[in-house]
Short mmCIF file of C-alpha atoms and ligand atoms in Angstrom, two decimals:
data_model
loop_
_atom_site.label_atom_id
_atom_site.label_comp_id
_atom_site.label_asym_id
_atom_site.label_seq_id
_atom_site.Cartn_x
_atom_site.Cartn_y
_atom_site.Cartn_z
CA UNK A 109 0.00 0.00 0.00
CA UNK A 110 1.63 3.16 -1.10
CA UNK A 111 2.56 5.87 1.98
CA UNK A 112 1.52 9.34 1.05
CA UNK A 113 3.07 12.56 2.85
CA UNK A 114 0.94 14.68 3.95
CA UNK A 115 1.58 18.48 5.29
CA UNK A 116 -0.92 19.99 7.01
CA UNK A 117 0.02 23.33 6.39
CA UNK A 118 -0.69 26.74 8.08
CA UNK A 119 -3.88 28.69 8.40
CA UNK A 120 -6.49 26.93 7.23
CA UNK A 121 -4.52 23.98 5.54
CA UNK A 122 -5.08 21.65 8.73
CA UNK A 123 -8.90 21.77 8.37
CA UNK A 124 -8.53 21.22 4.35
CA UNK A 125 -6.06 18.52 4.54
CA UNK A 126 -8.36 16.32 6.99
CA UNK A 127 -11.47 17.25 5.25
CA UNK A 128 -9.40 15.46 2.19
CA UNK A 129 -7.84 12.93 4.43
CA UNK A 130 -11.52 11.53 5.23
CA UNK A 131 -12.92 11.79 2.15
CA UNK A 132 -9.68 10.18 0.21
CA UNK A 133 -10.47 7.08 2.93
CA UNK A 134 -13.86 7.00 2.84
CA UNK A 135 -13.57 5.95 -1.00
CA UNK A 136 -11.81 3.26 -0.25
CA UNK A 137 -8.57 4.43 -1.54
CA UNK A 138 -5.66 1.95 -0.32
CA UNK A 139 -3.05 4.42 1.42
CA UNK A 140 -1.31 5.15 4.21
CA UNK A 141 -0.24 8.06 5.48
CA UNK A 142 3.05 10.10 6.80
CA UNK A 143 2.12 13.06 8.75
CA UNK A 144 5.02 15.86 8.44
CA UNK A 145 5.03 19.49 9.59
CA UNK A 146 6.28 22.42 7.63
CA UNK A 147 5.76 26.12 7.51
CA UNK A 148 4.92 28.08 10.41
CA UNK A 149 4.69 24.92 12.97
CA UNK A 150 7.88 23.67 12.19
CA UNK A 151 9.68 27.11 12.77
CA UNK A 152 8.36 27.70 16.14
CA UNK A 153 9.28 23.45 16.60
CA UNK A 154 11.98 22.88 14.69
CA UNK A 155 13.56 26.41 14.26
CA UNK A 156 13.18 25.82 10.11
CA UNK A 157 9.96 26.00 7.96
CA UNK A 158 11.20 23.49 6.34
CA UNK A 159 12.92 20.82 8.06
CA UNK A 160 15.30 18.32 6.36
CA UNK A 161 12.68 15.57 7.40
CA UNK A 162 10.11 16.65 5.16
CA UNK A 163 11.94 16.57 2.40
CA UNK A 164 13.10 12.81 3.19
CA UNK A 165 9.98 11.76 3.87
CA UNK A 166 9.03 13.03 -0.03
CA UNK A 167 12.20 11.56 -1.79
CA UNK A 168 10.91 8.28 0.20
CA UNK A 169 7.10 8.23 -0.73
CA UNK A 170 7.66 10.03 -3.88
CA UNK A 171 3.87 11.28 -3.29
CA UNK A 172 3.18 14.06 -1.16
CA UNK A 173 -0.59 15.76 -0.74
CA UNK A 174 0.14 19.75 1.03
CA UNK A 175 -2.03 22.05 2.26
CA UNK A 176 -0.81 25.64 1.40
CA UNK A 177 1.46 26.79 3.17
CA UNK A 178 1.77 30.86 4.48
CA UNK A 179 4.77 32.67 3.33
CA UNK A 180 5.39 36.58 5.20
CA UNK A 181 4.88 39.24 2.70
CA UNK A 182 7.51 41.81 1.91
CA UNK A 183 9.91 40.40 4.86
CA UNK A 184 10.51 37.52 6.70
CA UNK A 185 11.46 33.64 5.27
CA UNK A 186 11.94 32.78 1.49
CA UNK A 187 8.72 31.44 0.65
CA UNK A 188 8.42 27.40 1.46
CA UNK A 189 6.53 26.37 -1.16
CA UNK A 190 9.32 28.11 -3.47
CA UNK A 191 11.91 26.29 -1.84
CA UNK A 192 10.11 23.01 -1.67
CA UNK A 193 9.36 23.09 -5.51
CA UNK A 194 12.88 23.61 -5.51
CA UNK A 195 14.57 21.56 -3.62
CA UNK A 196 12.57 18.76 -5.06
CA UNK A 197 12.69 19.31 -9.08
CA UNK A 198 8.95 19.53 -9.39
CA UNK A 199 9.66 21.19 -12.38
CA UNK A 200 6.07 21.03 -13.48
CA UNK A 201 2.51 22.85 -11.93
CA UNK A 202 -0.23 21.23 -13.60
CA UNK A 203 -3.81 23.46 -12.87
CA UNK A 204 -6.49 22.21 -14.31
CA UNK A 205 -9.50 24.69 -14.67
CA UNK A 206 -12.87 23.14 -15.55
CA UNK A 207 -16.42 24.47 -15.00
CA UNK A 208 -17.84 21.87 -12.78
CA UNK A 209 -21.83 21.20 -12.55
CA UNK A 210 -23.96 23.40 -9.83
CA UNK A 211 -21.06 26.27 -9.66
CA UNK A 212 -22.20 29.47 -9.84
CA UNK A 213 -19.79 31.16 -12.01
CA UNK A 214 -20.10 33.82 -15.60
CA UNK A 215 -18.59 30.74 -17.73
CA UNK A 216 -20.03 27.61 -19.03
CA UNK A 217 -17.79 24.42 -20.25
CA UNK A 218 -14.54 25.88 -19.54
CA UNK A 219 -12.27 23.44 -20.12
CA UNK A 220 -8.48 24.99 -19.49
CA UNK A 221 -5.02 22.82 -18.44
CA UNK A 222 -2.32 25.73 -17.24
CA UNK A 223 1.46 23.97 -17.24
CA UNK A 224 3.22 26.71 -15.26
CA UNK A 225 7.02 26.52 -15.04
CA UNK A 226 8.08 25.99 -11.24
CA UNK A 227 11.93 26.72 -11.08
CA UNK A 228 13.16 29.65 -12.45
CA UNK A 229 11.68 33.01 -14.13
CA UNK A 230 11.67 35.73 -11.09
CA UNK A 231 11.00 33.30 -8.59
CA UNK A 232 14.68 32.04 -8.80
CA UNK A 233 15.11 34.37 -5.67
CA UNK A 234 17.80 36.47 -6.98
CA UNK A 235 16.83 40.13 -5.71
CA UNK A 236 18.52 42.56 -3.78
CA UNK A 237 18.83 46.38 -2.59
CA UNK A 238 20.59 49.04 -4.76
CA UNK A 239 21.79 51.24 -2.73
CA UNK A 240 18.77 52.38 -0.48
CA UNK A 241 15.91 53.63 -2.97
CA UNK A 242 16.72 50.70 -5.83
CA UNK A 243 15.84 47.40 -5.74
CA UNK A 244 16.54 44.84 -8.13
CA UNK A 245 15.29 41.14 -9.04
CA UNK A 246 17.02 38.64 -11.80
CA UNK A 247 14.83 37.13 -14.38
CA UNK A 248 16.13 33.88 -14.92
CA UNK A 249 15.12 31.88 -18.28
CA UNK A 250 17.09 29.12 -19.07
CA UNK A 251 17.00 26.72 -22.57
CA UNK A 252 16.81 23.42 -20.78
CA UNK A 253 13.81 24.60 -17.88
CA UNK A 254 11.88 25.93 -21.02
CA UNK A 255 12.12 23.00 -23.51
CA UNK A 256 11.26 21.01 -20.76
CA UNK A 257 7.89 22.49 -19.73
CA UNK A 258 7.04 23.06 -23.13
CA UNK A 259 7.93 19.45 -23.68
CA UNK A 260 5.63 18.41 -20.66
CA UNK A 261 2.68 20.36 -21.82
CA UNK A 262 2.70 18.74 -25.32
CA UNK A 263 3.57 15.36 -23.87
CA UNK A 264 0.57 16.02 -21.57
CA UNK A 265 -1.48 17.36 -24.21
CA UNK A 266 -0.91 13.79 -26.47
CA UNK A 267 -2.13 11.89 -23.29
CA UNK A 268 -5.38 13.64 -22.36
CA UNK A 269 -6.35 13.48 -25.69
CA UNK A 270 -5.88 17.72 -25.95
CA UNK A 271 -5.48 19.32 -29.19
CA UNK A 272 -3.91 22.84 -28.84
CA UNK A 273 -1.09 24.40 -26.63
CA UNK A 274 -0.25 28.01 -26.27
CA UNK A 275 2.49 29.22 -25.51
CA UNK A 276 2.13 32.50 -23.05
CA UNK A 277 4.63 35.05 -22.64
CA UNK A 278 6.02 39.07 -22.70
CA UNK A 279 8.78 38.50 -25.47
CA UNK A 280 8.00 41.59 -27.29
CA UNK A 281 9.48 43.59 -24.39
CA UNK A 282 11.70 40.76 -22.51
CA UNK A 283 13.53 39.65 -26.05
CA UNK A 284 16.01 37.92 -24.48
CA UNK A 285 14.16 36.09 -21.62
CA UNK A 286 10.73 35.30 -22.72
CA UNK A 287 12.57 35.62 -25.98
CA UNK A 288 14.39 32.43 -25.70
CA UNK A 289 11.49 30.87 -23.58
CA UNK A 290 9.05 31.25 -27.02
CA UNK A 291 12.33 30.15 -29.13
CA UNK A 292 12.62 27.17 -26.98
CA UNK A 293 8.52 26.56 -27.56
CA UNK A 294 8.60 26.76 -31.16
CA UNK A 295 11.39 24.28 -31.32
CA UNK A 296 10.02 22.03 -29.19
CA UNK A 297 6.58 22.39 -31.00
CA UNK A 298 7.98 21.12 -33.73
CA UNK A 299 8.00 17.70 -32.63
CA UNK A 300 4.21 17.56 -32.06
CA UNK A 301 3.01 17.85 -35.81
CA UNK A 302 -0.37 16.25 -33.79
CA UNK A 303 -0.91 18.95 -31.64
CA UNK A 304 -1.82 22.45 -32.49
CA UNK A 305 0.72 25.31 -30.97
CA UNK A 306 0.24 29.33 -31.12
CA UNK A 307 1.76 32.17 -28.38
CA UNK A 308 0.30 35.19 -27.34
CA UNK A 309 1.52 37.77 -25.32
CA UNK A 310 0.62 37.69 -21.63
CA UNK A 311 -1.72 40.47 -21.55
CA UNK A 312 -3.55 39.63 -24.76
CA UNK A 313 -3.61 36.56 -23.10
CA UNK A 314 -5.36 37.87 -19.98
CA UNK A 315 -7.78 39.75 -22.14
CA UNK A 316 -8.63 36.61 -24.53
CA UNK A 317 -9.07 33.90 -21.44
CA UNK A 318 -11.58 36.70 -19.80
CA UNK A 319 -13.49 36.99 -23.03
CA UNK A 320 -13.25 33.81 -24.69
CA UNK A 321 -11.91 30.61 -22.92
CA UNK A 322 -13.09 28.34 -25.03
CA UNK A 323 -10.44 29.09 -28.04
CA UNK A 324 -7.86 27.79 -25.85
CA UNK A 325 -6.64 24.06 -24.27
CA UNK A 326 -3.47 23.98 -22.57
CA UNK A 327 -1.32 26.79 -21.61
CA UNK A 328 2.41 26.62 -20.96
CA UNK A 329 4.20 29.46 -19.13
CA UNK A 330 7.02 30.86 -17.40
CA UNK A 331 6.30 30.90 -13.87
CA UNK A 332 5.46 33.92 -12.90
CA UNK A 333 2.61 34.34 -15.50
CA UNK A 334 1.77 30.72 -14.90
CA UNK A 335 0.75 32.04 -10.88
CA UNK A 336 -1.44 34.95 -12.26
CA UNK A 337 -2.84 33.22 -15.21
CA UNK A 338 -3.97 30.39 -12.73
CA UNK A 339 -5.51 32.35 -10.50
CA UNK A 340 -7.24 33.76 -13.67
CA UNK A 341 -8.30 30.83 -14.14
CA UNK A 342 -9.69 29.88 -11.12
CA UNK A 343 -11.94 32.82 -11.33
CA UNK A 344 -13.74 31.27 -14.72
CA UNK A 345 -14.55 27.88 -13.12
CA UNK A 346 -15.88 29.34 -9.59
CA UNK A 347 -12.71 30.75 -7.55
CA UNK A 348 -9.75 29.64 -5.55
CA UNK A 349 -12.42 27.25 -3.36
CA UNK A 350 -12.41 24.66 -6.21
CA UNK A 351 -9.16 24.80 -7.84
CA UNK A 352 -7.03 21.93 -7.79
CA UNK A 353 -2.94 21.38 -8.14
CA UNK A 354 -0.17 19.61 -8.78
CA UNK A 355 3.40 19.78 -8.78
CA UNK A 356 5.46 17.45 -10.70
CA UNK A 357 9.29 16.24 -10.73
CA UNK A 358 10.92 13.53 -12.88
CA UNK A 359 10.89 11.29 -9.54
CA UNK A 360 8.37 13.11 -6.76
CA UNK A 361 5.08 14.84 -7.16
CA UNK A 362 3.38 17.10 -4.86
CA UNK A 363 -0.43 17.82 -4.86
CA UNK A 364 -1.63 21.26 -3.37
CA UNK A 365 -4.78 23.56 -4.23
CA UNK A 366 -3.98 26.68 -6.13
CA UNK A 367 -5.25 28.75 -3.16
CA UNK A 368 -3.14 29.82 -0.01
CA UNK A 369 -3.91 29.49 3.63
CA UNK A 370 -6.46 31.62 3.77
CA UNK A 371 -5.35 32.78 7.16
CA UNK A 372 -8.30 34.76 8.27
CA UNK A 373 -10.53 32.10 7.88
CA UNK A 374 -8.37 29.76 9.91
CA UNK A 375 -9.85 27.49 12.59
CA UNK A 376 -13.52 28.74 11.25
CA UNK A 377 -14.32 25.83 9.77
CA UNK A 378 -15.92 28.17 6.93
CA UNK A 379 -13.72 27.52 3.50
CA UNK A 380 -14.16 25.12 0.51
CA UNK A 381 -12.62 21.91 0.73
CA UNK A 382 -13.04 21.31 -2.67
CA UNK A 383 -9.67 22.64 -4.04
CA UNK A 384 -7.56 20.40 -1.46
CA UNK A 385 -9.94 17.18 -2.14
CA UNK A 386 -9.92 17.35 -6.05
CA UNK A 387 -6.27 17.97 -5.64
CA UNK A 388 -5.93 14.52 -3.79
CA UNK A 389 -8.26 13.25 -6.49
CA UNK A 390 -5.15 14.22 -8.77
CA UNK A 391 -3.09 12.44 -6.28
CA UNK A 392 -5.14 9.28 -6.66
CA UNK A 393 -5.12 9.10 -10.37
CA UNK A 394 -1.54 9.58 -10.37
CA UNK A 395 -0.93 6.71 -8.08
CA UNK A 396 -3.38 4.40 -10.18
CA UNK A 397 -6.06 4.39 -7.42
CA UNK A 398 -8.71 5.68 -10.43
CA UNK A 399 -11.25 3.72 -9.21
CA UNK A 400 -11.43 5.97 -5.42
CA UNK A 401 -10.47 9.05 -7.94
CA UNK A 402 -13.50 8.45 -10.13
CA UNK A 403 -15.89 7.16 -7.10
CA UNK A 404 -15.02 11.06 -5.34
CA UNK A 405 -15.60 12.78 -8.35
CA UNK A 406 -18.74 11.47 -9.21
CA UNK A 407 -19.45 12.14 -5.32
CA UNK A 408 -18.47 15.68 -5.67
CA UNK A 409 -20.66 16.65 -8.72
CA UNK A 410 -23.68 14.85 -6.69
CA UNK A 411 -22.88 17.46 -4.21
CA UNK A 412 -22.39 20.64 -6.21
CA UNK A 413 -25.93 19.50 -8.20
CA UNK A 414 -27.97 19.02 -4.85
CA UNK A 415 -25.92 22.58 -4.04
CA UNK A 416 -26.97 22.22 -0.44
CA UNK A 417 -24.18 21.33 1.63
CA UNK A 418 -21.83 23.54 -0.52
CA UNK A 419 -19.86 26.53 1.51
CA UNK A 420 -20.24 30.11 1.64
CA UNK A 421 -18.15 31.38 -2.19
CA UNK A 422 -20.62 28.50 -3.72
CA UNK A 423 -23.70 29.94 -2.29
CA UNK A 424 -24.13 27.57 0.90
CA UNK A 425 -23.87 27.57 4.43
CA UNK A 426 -22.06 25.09 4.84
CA UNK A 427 -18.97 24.20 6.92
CA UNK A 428 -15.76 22.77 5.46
CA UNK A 429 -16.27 19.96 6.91
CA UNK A 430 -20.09 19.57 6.79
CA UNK A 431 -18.82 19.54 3.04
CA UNK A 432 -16.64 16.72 2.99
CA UNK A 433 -19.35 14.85 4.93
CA UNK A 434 -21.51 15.39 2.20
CA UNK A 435 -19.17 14.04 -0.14
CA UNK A 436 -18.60 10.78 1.95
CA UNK A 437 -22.69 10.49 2.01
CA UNK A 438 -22.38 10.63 -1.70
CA UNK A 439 -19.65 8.01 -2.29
P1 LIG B 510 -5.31 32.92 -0.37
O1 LIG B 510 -5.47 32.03 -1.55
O2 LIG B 510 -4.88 32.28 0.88
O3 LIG B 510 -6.69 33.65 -0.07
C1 LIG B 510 -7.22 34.70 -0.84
C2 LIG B 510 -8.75 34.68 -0.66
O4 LIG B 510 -9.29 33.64 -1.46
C3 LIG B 510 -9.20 34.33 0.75
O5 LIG B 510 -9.26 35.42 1.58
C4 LIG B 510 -10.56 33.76 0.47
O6 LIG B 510 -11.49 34.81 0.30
C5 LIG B 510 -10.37 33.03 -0.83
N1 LIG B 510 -10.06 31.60 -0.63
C6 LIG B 510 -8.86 31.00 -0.61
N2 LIG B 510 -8.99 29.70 -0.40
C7 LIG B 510 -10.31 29.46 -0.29
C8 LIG B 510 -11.09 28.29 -0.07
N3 LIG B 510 -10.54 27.07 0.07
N4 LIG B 510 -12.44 28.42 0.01
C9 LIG B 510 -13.02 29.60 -0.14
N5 LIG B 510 -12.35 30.74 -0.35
C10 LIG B 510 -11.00 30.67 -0.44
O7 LIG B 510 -4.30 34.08 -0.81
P2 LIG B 510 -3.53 35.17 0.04
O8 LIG B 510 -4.45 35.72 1.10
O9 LIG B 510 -2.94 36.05 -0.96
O10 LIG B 510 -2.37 34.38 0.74
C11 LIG B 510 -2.39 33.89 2.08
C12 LIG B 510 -1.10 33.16 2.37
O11 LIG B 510 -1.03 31.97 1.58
C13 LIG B 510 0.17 33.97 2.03
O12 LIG B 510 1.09 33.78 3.08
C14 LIG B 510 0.67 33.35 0.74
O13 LIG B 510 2.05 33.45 0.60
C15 LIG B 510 0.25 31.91 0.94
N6 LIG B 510 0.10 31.15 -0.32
C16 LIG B 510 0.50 29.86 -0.28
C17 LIG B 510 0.34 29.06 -1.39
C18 LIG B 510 0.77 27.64 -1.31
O14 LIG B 510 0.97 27.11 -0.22
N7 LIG B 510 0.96 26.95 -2.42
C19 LIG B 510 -0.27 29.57 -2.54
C20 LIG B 510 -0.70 30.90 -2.54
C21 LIG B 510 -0.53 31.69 -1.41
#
């Protein structure tokens, strides 16, 4: 039986991560788990948000399901799920955006895949004072990190039975970085006669998904526009509450919702579990436990159709995990 790691996360991660722990069981799934703490626990415990154990436990499981994961903002630590992404190689975040049944949301049948490159762009971590009015951040873009995600969406593309990929990014200004990023995605194009491939520029881009989503498939970015663009995306299929995640290495993958912790609404027992649970669904496929991946989707669209026991951004009044009992009701 394969051992999963699971991080419970700050904020409200703990509450999500059960809510998906229960459900995940409840369908029968065959897994056990390895609890591990990270983030704001594990600094107060362990002096580190992100203790050496942690990452051990996900080189040995090769699986790991996170809740998010709260990162200070302007000062403080490097952000964990940064270094995590990192330190493992999980070169890959794979966001799925579809409109699921009973959600109220301003699209129909959206149907979107964003591959978001994990590793480098301005999240490389290279930034620094000039002097004490200047500040300055590197832009890293590198041939082999850009073939490779642009490899992975097409690859991904051919097995999910997808028939376009679009290549996002600024290289009218940023010639030489997102330059060589859309060099690198026409070359690699070129090897998937199969599969439709066009670019557009990140804002067009922005403008085009709001407007019309259903032109486009799967998406492959750098990673910054890959974070905005998802949470773009989120917004067509219902918000951050339903959006799933994963992030992929050559060995190791780690499945989180696209949302953060949500630290206001900690210990309230008030958000959607949905994003954490479908991302565990993503888990479960990946595994090969489709049957307990199919068995809590089906449950979850039962749910969202009945649209009672749904939380607060869906239109309910229900509690996270009033939610996830719902879901185990409809297994
Ligand atoms: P957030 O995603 O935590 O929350 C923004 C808003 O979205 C919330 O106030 C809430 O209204 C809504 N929301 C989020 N999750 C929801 C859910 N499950 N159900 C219903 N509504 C939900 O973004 P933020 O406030 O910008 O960030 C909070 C912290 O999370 C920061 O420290 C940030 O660095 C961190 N973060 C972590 C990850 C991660 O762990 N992968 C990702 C993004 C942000």
């Amino acid at each position: 039986m394969p051992t999963i790691t699971l991080i419970p996360g700050d904020g409200t991660g703990p509450e999500l991560t059960s809510a998906a722990r229960r459900v995940i069981e409840a369908a029968g799934a065959a897994v056990t788990w390895e609890v591990v703490e990270a983030g704001e626990k594990a600094l107060e415990r362990y002096g580190t948000p992100l203790p050496e154990e942690v990452l051990a436990s996900i080189r040995r499981n090769r699986v790991a399901l996170k809740g998010p994961l709260t990162t200070p903002v302007g000062t403080g630590f490097r952000s964990v799920n940064v270094a995590l992404r990192q330190a493992l190689g999980l070169y890959a975040n794979l966001r799925p955006a579809r409109t699921l049944p009973g959600i109220p949301s301003r699209y129909q049948d959206v149907d979107l895949v964003v591959v978001r490159e994990n590793t480098e762009d301005l999240y490389a971590g290279i930034e620094h004072m000039v002097g004490e009015d200047a500040a300055e951040s590197i832009k890293i873009i590198t041939r082999r990190a850009s073939e490779r995600i642009v490899r992975f969406a097409f690859e991904y593309a051919l097995a999910h039975g997808r028939h376009k990929v679009t290549a996002v990014h600024k290289a009218n200004i940023m010639k030489c970085t997102d330059g060589l990023f859309l060099a690198c995605a026409r070359k690699v194009a070129e090897e998937y006669p199969a599969i439709a491939f066009e670019d557009r520029i990140v804002d067009n881009m922005c403008l085009q998904l709001v407007q019309k989503p259903e032109l486009y498939d799967v998406l492959v970015m750098p990673n910054l526009y890959g974070d905005i663009i998802s949470d773009l995306c989120a917004g067509l299929v219902g918000g951050l509450g339903v959006a799933p995640g994963a992030n992929l290495g050559e060995e190791v993958a780690v499945f989180e919702p696209v949302h953060g912790s949500a630290p206001k609404y900690a210990g309230q027992n008030k958000v959607n579990p949905l994003a954490t649970i479908l991302s565990g669904v993503m888990m479960l496929e990946h595994i090969g436990e489709t049957a307990a991946a199919a068995r809590i989707r089906r449950a979850v669209e039962r749910v969202l159709r009945a649209g009672k026991q749904v939380t607060y951004d869906l239109g309910g009044q229900a509690g996270t995990q009033e939610m996830a009992d719902a879901i185990i009701a409809a297994l």
